[in-house]
CSV table of C-alpha atoms in Angstrom, one decimal:
chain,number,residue,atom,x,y,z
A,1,UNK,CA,-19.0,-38.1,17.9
A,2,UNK,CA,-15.6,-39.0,19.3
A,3,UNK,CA,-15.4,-42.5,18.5
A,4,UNK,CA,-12.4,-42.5,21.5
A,5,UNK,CA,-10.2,-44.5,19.2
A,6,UNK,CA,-7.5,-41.7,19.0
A,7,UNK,CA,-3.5,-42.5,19.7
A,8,UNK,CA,-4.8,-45.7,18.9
A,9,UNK,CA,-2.5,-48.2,16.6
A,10,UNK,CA,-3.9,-49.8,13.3
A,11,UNK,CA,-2.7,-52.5,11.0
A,12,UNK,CA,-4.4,-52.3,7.2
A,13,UNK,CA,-4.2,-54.4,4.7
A,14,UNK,CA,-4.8,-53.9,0.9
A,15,UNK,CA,-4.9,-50.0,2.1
A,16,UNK,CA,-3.6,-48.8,-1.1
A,17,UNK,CA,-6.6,-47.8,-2.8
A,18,UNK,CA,-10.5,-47.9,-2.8
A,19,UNK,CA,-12.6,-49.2,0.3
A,20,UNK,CA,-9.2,-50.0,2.2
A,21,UNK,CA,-7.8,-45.8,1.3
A,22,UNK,CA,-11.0,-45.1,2.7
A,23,UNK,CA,-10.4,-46.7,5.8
A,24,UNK,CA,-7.4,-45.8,6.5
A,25,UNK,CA,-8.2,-42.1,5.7
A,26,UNK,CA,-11.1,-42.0,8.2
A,27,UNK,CA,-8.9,-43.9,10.8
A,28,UNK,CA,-6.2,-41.0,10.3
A,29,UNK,CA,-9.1,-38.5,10.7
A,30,UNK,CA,-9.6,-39.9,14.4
A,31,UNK,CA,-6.1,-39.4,15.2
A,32,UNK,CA,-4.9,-43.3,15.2
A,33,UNK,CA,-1.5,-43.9,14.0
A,34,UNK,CA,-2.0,-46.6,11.1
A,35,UNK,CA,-0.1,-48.6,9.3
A,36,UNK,CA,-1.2,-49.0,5.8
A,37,UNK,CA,0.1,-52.7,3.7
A,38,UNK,CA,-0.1,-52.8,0.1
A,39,UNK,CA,2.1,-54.5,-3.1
A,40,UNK,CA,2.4,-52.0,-5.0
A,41,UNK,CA,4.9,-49.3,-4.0
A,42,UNK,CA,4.1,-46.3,-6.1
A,43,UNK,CA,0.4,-46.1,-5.2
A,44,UNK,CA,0.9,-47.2,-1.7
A,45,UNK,CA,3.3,-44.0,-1.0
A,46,UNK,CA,1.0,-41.9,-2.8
A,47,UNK,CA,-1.4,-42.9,-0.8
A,48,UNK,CA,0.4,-42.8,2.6
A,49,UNK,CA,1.7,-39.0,1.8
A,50,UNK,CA,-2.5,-37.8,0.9
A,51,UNK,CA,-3.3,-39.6,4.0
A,52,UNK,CA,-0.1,-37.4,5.5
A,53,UNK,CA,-1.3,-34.0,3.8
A,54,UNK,CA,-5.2,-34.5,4.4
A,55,UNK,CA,-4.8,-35.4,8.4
A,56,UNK,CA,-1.4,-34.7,9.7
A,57,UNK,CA,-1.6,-38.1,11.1
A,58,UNK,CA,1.2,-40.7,11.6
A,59,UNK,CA,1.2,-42.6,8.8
A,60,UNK,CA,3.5,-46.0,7.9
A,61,UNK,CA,3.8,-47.4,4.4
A,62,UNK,CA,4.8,-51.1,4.2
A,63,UNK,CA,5.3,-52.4,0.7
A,64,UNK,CA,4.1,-56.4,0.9
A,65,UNK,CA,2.1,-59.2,-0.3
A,66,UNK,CA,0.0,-60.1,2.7
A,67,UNK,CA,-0.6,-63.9,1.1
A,68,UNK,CA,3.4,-64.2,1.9
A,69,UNK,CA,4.4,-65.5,5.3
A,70,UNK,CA,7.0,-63.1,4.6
A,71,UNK,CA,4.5,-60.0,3.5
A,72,UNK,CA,2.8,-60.9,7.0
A,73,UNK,CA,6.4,-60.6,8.6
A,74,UNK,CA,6.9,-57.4,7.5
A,75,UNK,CA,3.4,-56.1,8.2
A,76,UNK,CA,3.4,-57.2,11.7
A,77,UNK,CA,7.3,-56.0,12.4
A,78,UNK,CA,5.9,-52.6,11.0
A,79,UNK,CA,3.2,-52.6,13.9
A,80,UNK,CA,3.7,-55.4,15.6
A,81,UNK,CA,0.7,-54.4,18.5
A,82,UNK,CA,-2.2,-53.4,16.6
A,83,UNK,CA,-5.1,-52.1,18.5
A,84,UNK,CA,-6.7,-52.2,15.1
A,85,UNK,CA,-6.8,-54.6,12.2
A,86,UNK,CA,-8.3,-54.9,9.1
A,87,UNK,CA,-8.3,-57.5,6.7
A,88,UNK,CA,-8.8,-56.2,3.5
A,89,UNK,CA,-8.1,-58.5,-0.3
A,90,UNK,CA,-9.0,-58.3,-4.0
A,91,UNK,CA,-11.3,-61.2,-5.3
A,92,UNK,CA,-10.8,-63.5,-8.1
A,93,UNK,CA,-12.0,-62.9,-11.6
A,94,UNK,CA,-15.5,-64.1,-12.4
A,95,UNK,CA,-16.0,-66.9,-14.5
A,96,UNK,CA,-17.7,-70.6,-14.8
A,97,UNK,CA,-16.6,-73.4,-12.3
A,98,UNK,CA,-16.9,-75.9,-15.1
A,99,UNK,CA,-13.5,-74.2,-15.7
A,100,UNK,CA,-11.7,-73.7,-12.4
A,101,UNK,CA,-8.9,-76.1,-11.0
A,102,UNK,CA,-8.3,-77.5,-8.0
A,103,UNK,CA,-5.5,-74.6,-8.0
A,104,UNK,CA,-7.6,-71.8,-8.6
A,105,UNK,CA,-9.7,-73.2,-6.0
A,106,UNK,CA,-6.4,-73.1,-3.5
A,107,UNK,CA,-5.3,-70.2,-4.5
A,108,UNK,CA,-8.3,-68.4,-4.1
A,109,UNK,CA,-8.3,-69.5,-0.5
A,110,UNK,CA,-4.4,-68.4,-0.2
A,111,UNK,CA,-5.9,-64.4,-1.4
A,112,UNK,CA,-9.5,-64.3,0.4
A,113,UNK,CA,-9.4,-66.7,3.5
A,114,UNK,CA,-6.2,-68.2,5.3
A,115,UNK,CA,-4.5,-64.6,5.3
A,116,UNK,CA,-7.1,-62.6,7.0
A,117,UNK,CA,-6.8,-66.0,9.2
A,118,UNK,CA,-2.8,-65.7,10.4
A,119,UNK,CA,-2.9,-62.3,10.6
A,120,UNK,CA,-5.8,-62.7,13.4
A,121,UNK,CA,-3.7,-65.5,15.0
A,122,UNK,CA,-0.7,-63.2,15.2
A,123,UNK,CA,-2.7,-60.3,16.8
A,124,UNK,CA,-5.8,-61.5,18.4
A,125,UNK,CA,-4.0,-62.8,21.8
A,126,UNK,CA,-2.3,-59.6,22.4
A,127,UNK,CA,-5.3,-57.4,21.6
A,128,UNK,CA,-7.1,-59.1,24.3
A,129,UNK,CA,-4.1,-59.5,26.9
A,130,UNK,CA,-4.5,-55.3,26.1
A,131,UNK,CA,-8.0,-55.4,26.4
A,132,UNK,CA,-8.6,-53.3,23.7
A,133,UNK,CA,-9.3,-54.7,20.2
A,134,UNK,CA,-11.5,-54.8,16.8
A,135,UNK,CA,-11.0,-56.6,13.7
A,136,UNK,CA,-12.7,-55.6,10.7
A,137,UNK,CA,-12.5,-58.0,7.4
A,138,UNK,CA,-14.1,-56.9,4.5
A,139,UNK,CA,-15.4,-59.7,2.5
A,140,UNK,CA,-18.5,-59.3,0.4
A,141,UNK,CA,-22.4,-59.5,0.0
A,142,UNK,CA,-21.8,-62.4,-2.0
A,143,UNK,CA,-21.0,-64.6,1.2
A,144,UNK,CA,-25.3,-63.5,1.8
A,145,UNK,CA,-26.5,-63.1,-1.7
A,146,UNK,CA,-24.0,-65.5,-4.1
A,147,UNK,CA,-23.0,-64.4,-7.7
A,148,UNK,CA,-22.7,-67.0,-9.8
A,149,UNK,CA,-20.0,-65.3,-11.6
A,150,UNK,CA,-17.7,-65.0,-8.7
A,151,UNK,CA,-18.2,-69.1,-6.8
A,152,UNK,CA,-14.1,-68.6,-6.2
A,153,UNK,CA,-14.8,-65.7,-3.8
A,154,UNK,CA,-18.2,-67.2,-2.5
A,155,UNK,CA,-16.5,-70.2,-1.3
A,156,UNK,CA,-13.6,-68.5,-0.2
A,157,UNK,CA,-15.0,-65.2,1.8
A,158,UNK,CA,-17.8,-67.8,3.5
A,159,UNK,CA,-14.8,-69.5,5.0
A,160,UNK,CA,-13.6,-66.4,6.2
A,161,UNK,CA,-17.4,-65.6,7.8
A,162,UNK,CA,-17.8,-68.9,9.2
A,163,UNK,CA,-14.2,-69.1,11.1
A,164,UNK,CA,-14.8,-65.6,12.2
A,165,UNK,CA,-18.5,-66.6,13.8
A,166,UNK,CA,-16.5,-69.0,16.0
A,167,UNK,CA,-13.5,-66.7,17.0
A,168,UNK,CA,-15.8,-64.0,17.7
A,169,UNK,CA,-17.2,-65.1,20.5
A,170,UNK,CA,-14.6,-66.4,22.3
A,171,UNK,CA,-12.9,-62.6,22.0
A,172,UNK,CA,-15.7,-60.2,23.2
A,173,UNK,CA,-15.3,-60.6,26.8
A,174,UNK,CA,-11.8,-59.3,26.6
A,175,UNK,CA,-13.0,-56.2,24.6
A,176,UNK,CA,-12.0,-57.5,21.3
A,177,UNK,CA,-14.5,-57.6,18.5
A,178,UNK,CA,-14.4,-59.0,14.8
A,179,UNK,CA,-17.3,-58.3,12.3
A,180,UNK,CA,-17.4,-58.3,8.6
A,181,UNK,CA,-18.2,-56.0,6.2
A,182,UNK,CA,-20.2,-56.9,3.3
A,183,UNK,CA,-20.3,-53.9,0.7
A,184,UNK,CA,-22.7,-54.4,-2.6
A,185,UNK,CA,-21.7,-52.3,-5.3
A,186,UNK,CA,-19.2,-49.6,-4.8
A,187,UNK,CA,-17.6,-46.6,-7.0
A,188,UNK,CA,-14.2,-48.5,-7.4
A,189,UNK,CA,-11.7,-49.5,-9.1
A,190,UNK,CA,-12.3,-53.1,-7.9
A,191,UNK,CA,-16.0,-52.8,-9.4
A,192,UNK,CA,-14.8,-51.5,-12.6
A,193,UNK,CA,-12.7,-54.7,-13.4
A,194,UNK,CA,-15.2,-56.6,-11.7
A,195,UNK,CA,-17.7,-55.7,-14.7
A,196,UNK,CA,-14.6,-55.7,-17.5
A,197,UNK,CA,-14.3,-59.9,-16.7
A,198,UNK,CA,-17.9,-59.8,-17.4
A,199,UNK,CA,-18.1,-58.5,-21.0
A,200,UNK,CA,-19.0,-60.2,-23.6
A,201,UNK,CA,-17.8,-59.4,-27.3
A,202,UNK,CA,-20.3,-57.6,-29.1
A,203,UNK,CA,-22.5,-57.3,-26.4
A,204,UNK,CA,-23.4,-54.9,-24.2
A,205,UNK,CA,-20.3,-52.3,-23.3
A,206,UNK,CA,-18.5,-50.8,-20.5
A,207,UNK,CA,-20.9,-47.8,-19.9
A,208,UNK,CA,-24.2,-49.4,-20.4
A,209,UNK,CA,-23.9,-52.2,-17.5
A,210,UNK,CA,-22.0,-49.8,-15.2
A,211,UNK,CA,-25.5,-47.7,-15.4
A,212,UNK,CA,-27.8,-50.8,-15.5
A,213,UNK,CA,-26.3,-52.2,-12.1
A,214,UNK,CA,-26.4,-48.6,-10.7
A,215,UNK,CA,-30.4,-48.0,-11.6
A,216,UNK,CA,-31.2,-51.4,-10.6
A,217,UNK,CA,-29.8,-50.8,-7.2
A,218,UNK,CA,-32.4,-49.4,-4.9
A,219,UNK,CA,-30.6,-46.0,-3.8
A,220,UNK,CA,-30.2,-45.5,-7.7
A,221,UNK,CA,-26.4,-45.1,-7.3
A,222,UNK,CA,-23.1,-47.2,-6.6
A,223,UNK,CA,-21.5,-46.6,-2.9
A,224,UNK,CA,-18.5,-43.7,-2.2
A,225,UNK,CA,-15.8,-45.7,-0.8
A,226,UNK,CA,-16.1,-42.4,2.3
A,227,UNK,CA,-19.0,-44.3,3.5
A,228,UNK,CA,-17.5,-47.8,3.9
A,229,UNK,CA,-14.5,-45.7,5.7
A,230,UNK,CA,-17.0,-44.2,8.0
A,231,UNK,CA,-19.1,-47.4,8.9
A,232,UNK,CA,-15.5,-49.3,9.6
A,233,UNK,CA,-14.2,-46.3,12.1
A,234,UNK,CA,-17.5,-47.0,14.0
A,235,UNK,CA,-16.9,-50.4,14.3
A,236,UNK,CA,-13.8,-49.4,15.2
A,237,UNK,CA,-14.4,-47.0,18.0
A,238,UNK,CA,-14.5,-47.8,21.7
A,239,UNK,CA,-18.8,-47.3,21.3
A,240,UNK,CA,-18.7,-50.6,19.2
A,241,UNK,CA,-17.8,-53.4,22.0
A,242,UNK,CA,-20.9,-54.8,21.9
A,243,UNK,CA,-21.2,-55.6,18.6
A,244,UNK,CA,-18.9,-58.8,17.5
A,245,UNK,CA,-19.5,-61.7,15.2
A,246,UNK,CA,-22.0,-59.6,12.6
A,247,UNK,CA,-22.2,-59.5,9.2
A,248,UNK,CA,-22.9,-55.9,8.2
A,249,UNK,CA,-24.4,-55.2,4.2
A,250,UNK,CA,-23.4,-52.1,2.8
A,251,UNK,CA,-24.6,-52.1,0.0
A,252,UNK,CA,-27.9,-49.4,-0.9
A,253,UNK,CA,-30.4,-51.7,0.0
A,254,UNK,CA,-29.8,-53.8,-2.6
A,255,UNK,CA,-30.2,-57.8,-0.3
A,256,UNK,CA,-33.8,-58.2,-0.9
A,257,UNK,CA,-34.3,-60.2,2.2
A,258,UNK,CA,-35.8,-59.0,5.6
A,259,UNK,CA,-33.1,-60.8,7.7
């Protein structure tokens, strides 16, 4: 299919590694110049040059913290007219609210929710002035099935969700769309530290819960971070501007509800 999307410009955040690579690669693949944000400067321009060699596309590093007013700066003055955006952050460590501050609880909402936010508010009128635009954040199952381990990014990513619900539909009508994705469990670097903060010393180790959440998810297997790429170039593509304000599980079947 020919999602239509190519000579198209792309703004994307925490596109160093994992799902965000993997967007940006299939982005590339479609022949959209992106624009790829990340903090750290080795692995971002290690990144940026496979994305180079694997499509011969046009490809922009920009070294920055996107929680920054200043990171945001220098992501938008990279690509300062994004036809496509993605919002893409790490999560907080898991742990037990009993112990979380009121500044873990602000800072967590200065990594998972008010960036995603201003970087929307700096694009979102000139996407639609265009009339051409989609916004993709990736957030997580647990804003629909909550981990008790992870309440930081629960409360924070849900705040994401529920402003996007509102902006959304205020958007569509001038060919601008914003959906999230919610992956479940995914072969990453992300899940692997995710499941390190959960050890417990003298309990059950690295190998043996990596296999027990992969077995007890219903395709038998943890996600490739190519099929989250795939799933955002869709949404993405000039086929997808009738879909807006949805919250999209990725994860193997592994929600147990109908709706």
């Amino acid at each position: 299919m020919d999602l239509g999307i190519g000579g198209r410009k792309a703004l994307l955040t925490g596109a160093s590694k994992g799902m965000g690579k993997a967007c940006a690669m299939a982005l590339a693949r479609e022949g959209v110049a992106i624009t790829i944000v990340a903090r750290t400067e080795a692995t971002l321009l290690a990144t940026a040059e496979e994305i180079r060699a694997a499509t011969g596309g046009e490809v922009r590093p920009v070294v920055a913290d996107i929680t920054r007013p200043e990171g945001r700066e220098a992501a938008l003055a990279a690509c300062p007219e994004p036809d496509i955006l993605l919002n893409n952050a790490g999560g907080c460590p898991p742990g037990d609210f009993r112990d979380w501050s009121r500044d873990d609880w602000i800072a967590a909402i200065d990594l998972m929710m008010l960036p995603p936010i201003e970087m929307m508010k700096a694009t979102v009128d000139g996407m639609m002035a265009r009339g051409f635009g989609r916004i993709v954040n990736i957030v997580s199952r647990s804003v629909k099935i909550a981990q008790p381990e992870l309440g930081l990014s629960n409360g924070a990513r849900s705040g994401l969700v529920g402003f996007t619900a509102g902006l959304s539909r205020q958007t569509v009508a001038s060919n601008v769309t914003i959906n999230n994705l919610l992956p479940g469990i995914f072969d990453s670097e992300a899940q692997r530290e995710h499941i390190r903060g959960m050890l417990d010393p003298g309990g059950k180790s690295f190998d043996e819960v990596w296999q027990e959440r992969a077995r007890g998810n219903p395709a038998g297997r943890y996600g490739r971070t190519e099929e989250i790429g795939a799933y955002f170039a869709f949404l993405c593509s000039a086929h997808a501007g009738f879909i807006t304000g949805q919250n999209l599980l990725i994860d193997g079947g592994g929600y147990p509800g109908t709706y």
